[in-house]
PDB file of C-alpha atoms in Angstrom:
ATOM      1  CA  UNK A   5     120.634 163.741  85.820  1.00 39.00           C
ATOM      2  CA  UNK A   6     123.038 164.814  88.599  1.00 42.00           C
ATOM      3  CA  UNK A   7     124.955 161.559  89.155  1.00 70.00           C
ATOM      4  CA  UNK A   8     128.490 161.215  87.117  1.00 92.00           C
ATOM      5  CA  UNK A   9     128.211 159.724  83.613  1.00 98.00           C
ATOM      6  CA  UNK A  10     131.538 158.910  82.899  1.00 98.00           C
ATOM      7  CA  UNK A  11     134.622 157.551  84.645  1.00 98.00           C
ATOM      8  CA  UNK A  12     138.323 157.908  84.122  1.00 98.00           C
ATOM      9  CA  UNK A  13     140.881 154.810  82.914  1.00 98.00           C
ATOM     10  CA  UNK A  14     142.872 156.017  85.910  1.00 96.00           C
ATOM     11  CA  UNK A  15     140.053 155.953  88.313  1.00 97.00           C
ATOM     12  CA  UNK A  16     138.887 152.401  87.697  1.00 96.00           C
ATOM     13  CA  UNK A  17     141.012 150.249  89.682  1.00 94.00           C
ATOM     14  CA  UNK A  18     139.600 152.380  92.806  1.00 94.00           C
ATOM     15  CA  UNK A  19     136.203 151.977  91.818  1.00 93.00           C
ATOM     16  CA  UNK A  20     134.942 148.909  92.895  1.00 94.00           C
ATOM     17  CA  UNK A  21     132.017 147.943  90.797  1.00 95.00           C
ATOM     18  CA  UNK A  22     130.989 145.049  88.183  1.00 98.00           C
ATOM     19  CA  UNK A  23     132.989 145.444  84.973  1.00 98.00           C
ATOM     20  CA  UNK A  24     131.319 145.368  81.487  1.00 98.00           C
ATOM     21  CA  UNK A  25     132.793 144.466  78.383  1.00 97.00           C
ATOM     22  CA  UNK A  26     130.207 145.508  75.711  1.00 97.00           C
ATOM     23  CA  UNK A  27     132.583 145.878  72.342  1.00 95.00           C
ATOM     24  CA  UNK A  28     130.328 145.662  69.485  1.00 90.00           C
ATOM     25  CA  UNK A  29     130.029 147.065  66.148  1.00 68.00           C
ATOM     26  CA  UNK A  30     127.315 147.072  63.127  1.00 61.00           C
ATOM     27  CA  UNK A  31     127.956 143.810  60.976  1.00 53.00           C
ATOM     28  CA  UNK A  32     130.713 143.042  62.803  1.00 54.00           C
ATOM     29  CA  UNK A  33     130.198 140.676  65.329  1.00 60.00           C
ATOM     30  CA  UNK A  34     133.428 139.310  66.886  1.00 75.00           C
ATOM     31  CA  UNK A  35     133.619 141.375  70.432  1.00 87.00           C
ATOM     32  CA  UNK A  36     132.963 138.053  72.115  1.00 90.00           C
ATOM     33  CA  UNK A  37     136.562 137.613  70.353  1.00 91.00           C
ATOM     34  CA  UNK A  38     137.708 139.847  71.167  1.00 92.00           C
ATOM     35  CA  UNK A  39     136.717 139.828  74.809  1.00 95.00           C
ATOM     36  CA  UNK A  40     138.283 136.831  74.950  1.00 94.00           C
ATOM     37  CA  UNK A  41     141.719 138.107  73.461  1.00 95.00           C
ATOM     38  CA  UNK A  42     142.309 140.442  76.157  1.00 96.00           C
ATOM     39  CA  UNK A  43     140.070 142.337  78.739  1.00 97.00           C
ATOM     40  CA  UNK A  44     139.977 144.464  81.907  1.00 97.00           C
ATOM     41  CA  UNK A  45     140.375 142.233  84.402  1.00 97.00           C
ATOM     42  CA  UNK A  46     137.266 140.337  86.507  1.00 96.00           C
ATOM     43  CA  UNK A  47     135.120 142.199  83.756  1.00 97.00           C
ATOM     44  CA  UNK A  48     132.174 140.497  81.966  1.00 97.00           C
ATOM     45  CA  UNK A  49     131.016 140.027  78.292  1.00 96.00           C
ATOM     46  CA  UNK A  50     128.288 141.550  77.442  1.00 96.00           C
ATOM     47  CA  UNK A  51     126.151 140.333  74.211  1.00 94.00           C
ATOM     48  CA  UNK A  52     124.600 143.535  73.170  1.00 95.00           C
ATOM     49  CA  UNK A  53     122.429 141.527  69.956  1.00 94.00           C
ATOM     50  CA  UNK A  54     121.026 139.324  72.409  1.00 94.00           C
ATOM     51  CA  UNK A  55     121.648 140.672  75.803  1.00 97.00           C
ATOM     52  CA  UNK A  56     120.559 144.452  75.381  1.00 97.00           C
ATOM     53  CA  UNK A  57     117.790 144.494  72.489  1.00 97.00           C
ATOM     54  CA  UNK A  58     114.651 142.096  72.078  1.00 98.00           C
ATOM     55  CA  UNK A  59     114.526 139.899  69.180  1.00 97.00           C
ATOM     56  CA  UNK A  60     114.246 142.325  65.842  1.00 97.00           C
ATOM     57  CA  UNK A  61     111.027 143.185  63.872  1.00 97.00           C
ATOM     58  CA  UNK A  62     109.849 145.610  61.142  1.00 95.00           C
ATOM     59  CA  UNK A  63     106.609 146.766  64.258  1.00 97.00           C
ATOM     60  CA  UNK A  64     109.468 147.454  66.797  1.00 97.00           C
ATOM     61  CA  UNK A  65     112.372 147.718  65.061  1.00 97.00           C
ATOM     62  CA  UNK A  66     116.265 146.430  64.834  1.00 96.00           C
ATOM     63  CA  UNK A  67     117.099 146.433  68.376  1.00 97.00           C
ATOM     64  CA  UNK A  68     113.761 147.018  70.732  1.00 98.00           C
ATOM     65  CA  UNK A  69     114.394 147.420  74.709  1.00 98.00           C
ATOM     66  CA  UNK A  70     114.895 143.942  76.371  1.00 98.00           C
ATOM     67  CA  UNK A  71     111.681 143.512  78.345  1.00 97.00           C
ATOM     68  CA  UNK A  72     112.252 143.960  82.461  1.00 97.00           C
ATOM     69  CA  UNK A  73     112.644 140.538  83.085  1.00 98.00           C
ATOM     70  CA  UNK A  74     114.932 139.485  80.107  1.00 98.00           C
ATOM     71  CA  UNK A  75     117.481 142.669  81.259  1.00 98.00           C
ATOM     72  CA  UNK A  76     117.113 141.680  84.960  1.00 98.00           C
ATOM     73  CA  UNK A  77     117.621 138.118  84.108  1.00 98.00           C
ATOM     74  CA  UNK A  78     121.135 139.475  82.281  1.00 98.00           C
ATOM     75  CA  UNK A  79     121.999 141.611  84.450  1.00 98.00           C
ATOM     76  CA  UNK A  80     121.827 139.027  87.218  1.00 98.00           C
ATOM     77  CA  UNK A  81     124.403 136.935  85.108  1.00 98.00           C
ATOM     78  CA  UNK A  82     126.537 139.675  84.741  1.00 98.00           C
ATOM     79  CA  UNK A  83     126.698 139.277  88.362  1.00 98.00           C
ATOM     80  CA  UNK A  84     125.374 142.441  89.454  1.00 98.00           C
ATOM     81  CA  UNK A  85     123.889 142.713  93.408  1.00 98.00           C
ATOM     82  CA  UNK A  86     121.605 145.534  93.926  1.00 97.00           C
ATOM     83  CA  UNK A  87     123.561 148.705  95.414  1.00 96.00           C
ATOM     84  CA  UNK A  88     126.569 147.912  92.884  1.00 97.00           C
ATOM     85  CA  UNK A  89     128.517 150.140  90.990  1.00 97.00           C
ATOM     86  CA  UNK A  90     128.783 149.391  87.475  1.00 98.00           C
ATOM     87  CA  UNK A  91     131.387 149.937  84.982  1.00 98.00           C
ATOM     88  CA  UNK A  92     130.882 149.804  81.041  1.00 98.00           C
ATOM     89  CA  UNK A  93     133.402 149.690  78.408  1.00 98.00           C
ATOM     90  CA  UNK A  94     133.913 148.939  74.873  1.00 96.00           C
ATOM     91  CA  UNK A  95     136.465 149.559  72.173  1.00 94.00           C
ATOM     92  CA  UNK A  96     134.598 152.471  69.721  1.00 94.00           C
ATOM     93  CA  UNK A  97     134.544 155.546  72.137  1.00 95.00           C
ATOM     94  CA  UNK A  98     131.592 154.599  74.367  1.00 96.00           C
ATOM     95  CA  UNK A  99     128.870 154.210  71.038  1.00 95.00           C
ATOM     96  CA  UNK A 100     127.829 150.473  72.198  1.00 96.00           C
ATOM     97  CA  UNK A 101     128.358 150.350  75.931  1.00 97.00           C
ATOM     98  CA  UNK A 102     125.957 153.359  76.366  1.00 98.00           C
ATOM     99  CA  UNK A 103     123.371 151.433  75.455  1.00 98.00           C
ATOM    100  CA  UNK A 104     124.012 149.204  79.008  1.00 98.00           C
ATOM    101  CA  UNK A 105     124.665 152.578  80.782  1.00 98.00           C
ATOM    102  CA  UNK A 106     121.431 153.509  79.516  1.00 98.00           C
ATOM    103  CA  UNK A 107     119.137 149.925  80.157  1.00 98.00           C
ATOM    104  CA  UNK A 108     120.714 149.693  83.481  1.00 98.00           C
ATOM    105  CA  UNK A 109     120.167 153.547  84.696  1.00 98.00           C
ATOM    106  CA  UNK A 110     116.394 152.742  83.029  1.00 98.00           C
ATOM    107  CA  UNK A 111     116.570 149.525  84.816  1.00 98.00           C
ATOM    108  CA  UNK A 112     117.140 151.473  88.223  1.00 97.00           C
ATOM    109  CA  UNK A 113     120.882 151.465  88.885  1.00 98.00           C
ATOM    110  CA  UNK A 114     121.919 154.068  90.281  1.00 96.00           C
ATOM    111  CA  UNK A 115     125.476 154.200  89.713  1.00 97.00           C
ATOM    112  CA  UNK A 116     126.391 152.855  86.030  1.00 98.00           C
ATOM    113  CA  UNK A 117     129.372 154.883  84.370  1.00 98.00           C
ATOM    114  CA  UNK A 118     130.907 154.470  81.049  1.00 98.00           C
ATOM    115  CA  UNK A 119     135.010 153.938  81.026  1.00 98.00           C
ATOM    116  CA  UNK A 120     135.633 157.519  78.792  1.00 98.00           C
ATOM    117  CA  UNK A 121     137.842 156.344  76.197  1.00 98.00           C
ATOM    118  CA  UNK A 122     137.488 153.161  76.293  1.00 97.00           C
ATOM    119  CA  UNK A 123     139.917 150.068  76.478  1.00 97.00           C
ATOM    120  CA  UNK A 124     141.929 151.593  74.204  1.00 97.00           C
ATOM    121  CA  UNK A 125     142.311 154.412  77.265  1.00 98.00           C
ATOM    122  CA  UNK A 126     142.657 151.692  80.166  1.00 98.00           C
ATOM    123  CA  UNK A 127     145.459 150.287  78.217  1.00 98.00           C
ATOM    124  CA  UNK A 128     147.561 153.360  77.839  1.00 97.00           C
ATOM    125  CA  UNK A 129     147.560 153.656  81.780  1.00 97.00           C
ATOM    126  CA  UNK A 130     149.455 150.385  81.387  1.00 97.00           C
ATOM    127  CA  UNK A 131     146.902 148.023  82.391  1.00 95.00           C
ATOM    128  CA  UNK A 132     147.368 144.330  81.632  1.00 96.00           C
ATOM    129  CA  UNK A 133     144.709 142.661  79.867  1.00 97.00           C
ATOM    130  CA  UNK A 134     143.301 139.411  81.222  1.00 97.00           C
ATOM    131  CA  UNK A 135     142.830 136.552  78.057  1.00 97.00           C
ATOM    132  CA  UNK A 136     139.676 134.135  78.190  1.00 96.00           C
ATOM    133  CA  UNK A 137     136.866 134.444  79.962  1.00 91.00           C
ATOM    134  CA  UNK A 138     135.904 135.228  83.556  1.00 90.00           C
ATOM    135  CA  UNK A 139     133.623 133.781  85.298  1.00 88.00           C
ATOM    136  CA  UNK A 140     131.160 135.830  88.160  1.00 94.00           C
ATOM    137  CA  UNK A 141     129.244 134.109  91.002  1.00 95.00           C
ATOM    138  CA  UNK A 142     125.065 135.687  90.222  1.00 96.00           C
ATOM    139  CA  UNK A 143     123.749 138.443  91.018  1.00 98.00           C
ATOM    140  CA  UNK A 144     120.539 139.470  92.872  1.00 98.00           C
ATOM    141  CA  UNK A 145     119.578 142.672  91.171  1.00 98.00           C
ATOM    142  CA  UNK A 146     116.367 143.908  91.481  1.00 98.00           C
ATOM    143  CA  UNK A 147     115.021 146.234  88.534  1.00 98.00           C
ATOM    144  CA  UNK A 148     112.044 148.327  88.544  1.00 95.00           C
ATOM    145  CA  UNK A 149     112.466 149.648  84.784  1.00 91.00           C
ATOM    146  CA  UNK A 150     111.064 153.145  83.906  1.00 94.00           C
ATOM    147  CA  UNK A 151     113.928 155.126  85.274  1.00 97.00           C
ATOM    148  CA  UNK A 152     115.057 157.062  82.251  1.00 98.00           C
ATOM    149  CA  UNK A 153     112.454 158.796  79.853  1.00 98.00           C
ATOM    150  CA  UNK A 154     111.384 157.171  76.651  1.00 98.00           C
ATOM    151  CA  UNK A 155     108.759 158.173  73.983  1.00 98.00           C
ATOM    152  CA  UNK A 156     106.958 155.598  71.397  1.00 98.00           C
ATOM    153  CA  UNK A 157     106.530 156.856  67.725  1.00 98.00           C
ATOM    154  CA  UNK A 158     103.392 158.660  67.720  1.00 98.00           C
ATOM    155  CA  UNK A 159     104.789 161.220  70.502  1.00 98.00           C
ATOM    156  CA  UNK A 160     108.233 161.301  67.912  1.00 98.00           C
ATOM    157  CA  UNK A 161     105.801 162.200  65.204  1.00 98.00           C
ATOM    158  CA  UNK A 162     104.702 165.132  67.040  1.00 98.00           C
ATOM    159  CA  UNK A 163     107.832 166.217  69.206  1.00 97.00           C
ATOM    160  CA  UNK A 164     109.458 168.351  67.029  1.00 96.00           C
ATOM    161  CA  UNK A 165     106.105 171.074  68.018  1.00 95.00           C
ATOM    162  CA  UNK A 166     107.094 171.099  71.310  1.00 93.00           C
ATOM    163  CA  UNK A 167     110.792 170.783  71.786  1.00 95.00           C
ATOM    164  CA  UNK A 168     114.053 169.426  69.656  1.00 96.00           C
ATOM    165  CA  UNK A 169     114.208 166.049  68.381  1.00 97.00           C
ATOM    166  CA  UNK A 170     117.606 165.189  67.534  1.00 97.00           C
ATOM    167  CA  UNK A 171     118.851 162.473  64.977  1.00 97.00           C
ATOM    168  CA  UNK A 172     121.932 161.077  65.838  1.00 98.00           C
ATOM    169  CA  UNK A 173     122.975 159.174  62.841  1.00 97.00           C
ATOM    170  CA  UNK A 174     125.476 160.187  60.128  1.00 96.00           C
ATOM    171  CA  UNK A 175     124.708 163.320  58.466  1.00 95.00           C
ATOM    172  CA  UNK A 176     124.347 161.997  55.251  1.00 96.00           C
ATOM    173  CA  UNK A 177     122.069 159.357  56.475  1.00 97.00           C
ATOM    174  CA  UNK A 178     119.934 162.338  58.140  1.00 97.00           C
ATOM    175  CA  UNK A 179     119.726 163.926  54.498  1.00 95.00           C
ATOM    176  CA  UNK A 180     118.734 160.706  52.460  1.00 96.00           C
ATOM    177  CA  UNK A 181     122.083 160.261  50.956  1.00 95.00           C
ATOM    178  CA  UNK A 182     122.405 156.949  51.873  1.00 95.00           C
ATOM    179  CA  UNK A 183     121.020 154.235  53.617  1.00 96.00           C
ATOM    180  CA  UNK A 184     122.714 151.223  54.138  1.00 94.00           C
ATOM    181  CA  UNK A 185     120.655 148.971  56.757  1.00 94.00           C
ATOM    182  CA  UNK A 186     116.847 150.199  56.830  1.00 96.00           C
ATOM    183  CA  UNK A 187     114.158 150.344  54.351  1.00 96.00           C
ATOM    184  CA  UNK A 188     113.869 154.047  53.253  1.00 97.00           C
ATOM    185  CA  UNK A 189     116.399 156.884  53.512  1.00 97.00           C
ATOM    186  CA  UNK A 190     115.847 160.057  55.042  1.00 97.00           C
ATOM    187  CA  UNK A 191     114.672 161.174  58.966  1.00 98.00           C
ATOM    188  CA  UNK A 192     111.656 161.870  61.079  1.00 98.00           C
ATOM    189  CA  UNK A 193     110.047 165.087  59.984  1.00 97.00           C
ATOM    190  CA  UNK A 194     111.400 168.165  62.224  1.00 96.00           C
ATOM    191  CA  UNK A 195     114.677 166.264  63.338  1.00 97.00           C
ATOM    192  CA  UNK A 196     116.989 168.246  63.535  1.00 96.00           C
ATOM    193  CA  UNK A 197     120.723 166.464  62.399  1.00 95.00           C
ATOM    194  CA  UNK A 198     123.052 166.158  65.835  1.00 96.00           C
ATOM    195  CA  UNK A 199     125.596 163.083  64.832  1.00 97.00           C
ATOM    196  CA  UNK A 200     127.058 160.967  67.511  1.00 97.00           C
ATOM    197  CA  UNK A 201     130.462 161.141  66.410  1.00 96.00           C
ATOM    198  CA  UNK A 202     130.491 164.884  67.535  1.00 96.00           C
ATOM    199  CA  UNK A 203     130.610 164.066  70.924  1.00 97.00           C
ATOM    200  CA  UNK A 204     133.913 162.412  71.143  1.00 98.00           C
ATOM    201  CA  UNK A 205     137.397 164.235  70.486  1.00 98.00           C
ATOM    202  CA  UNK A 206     139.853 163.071  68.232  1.00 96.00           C
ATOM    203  CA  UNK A 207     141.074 160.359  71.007  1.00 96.00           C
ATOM    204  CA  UNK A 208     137.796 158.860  71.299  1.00 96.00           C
ATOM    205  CA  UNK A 209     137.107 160.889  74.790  1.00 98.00           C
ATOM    206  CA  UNK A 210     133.701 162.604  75.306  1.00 98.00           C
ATOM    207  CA  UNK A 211     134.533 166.181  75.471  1.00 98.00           C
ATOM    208  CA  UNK A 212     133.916 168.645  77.882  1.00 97.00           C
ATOM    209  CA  UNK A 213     130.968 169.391  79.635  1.00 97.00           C
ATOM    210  CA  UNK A 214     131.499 172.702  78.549  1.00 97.00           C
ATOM    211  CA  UNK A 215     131.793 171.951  74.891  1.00 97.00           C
ATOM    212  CA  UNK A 216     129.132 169.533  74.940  1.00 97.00           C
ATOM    213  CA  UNK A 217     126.713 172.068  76.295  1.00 96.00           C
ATOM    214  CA  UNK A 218     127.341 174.356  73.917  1.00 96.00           C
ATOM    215  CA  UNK A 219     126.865 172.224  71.033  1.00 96.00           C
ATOM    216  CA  UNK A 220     123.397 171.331  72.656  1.00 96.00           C
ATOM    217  CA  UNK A 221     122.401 175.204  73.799  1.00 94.00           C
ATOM    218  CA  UNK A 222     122.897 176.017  70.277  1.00 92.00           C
ATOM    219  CA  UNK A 223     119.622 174.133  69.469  1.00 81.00           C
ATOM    220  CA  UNK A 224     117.302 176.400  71.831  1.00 69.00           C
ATOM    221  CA  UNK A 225     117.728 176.532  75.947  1.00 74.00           C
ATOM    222  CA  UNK A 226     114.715 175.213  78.128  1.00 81.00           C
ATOM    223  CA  UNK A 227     112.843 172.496  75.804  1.00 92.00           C
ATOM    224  CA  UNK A 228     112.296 169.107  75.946  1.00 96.00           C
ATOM    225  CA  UNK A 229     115.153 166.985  74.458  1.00 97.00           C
ATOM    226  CA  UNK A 230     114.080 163.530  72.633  1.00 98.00           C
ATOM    227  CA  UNK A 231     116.721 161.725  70.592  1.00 98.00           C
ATOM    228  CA  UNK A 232     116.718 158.665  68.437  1.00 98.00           C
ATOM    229  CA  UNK A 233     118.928 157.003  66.077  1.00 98.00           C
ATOM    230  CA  UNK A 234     118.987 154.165  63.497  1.00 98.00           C
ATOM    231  CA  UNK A 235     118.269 151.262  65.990  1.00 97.00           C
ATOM    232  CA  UNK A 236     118.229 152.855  69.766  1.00 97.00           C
ATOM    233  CA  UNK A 237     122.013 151.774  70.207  1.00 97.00           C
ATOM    234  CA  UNK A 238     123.923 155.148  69.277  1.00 96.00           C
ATOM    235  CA  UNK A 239     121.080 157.328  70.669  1.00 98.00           C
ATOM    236  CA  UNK A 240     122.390 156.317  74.232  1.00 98.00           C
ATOM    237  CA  UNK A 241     125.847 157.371  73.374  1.00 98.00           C
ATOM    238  CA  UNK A 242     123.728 161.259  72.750  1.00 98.00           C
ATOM    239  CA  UNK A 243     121.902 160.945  75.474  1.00 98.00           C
ATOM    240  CA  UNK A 244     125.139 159.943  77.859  1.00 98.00           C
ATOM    241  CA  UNK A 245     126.672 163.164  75.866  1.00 98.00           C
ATOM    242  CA  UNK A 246     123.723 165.085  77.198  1.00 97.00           C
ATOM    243  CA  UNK A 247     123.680 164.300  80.516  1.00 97.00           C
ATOM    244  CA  UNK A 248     127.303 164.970  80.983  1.00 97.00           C
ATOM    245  CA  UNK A 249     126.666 168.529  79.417  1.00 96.00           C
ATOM    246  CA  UNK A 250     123.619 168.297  82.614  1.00 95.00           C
ATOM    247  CA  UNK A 251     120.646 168.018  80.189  1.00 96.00           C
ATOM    248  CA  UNK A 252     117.859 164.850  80.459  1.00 96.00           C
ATOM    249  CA  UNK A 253     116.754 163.643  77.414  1.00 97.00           C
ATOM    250  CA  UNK A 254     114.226 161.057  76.135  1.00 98.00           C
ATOM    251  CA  UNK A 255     114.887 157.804  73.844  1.00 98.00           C
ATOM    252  CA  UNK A 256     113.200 156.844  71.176  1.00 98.00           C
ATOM    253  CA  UNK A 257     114.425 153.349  71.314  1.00 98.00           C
ATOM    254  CA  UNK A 258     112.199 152.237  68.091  1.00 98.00           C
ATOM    255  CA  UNK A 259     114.044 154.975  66.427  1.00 98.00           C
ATOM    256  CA  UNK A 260     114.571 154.799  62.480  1.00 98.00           C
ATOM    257  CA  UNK A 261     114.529 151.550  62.079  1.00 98.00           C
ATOM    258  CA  UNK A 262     110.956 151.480  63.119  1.00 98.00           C
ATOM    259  CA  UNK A 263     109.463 154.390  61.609  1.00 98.00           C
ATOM    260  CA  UNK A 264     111.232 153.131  58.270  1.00 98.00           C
ATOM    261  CA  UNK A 265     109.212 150.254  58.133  1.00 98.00           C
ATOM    262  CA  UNK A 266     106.061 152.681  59.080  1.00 98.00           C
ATOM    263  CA  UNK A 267     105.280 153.376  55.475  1.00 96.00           C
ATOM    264  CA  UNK A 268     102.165 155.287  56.619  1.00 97.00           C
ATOM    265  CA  UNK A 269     105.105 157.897  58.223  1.00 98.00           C
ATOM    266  CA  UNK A 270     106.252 160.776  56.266  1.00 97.00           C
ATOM    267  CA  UNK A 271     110.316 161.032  55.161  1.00 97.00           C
ATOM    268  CA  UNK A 272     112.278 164.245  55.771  1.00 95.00           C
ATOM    269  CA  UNK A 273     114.461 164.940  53.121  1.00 88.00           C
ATOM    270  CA  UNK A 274     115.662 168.427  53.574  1.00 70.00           C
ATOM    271  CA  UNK A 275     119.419 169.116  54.429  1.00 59.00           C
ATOM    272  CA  UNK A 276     120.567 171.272  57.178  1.00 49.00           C
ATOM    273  CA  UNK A 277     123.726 171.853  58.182  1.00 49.00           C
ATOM    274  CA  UNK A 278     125.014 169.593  60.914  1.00 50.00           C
ATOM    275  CA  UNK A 279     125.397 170.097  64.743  1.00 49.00           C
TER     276      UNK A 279
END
């Protein structure tokens, strides 16, 4: 992936594109709030629950890919033409509005960044926050779907004997220590621990290109790259983190959620040490 991932707080306003509000977090459901408190101006709400995931289940997981139409369907509402820019944003460093970057790059648009820092960054260039909610005349997007790489769970079974297939949960839900949402602890067989987190500085910023690629050279140069997480969501946060560092990598988008619920799959307990 050559085109830019990420886009800076300053650059924005010079940017024209459809703006994204995707702020979302695990069992915590109030970005629609807080969209509605206070946004980037002229941008949208997105509903990443219903919007960005099919309808959970223990065959496909918490939060399966939308199919083509549904996403098209959204992404129409959202008010996106085709040949738009797109902006995404959200208030936790990029972890849920990744998953848009990601549908809509899969989706076939071309140019879909993610705001690096997030509102949090947009606001400390002394941007003033627009309260309630916009509204955007349709758009007449056309997706074709297919445009990033994806693998189902048999291939995650067997990736790990033919390139590096990286977890990107918490390490201690990598190891079995915990697990607070799906049915059994522990991670794919041959996963290797990479947690999101460890992309972003202590501002909430991906870091460098530079740094980033070094973290991923460390786990072997010139093999295919698959990565999957509890639900899909966070995975597209590591693969954004990839692709700024100027390596492709597959989703898993069934991820842990789905193989937990497998209980024909086999659990990897073993620690290693995290990346």
């Amino acid at each position: 992936m050559t085109d830019p991932v990420l886009i800076r707080a300053d650059a924005v306003a010079a940017h024209p594109s459809v703006v994204l509000d995707v702020r979302w977090a695990l069992g915590a459901p109030n970005g629609r709030q807080d969209y509605l408190d206070g946004h980037i101006p002229g941008a949208v709400f997105v509903d990443l629950e219903t919007e960005l995931a099919a309808p959970p289940s223990t065959a496909s997981g918490r939060h399966p890919l939308p199919s083509l139409p549904d996403l098209q369907a959204a992404a129409r509402r959202w008010g996106i033409g085709d040949g738009d820019a797109v902006v995404v944003y959200d208030g936790t460093g990029g972890m849920a509005a990744a998953r848009a970057w990601w549908l809509l790059r899969w989706g076939g648009v071309a140019d879909v960044r993610i705001l690096d820092g997030g509102l949090q960054a947009w606001l400390a260039t002394g941007g003033e926050p627009e309260v309630g909610s916009h509204e955007t005349a349709p758009g007449t997007v056309t997706l074709a779907g297919d445009s990033m790489p994806t693998i189902d769970i048999d291939t995650a079974a067997g990736w790990p004997a033919c390139g590096v297939l990286l977890d990107a949960r918490a390490g201690e839900r990598y190891r079995g220590e915990t697990e607070p949402v799906d049915p059994r602890a522990g991670h794919i067989p041959g996963a290797i621990s990479a947690p999101t987190a460890e992309n972003l500085d202590s501002s909430g910023h991906f870091k460098s290109a530079e740094v980033l690629k070094a973290r991923f050279d460390a786990l072997g140069n010139d093999v295919p790259v698959a990565v999957y997480c509890g639900s899909g969501v966070t995975a597209a946060h590591e693969i954004a983190a990839l692709a700024v560092a100027g390596i492709e990598a597959s989703l898993y988008p069934g991820s842990w959620s789905q193989w937990s619920n497998d209980d024909t799959r086999p659990v990897g307990l073993e620690p290693v040490e995290d990346l």
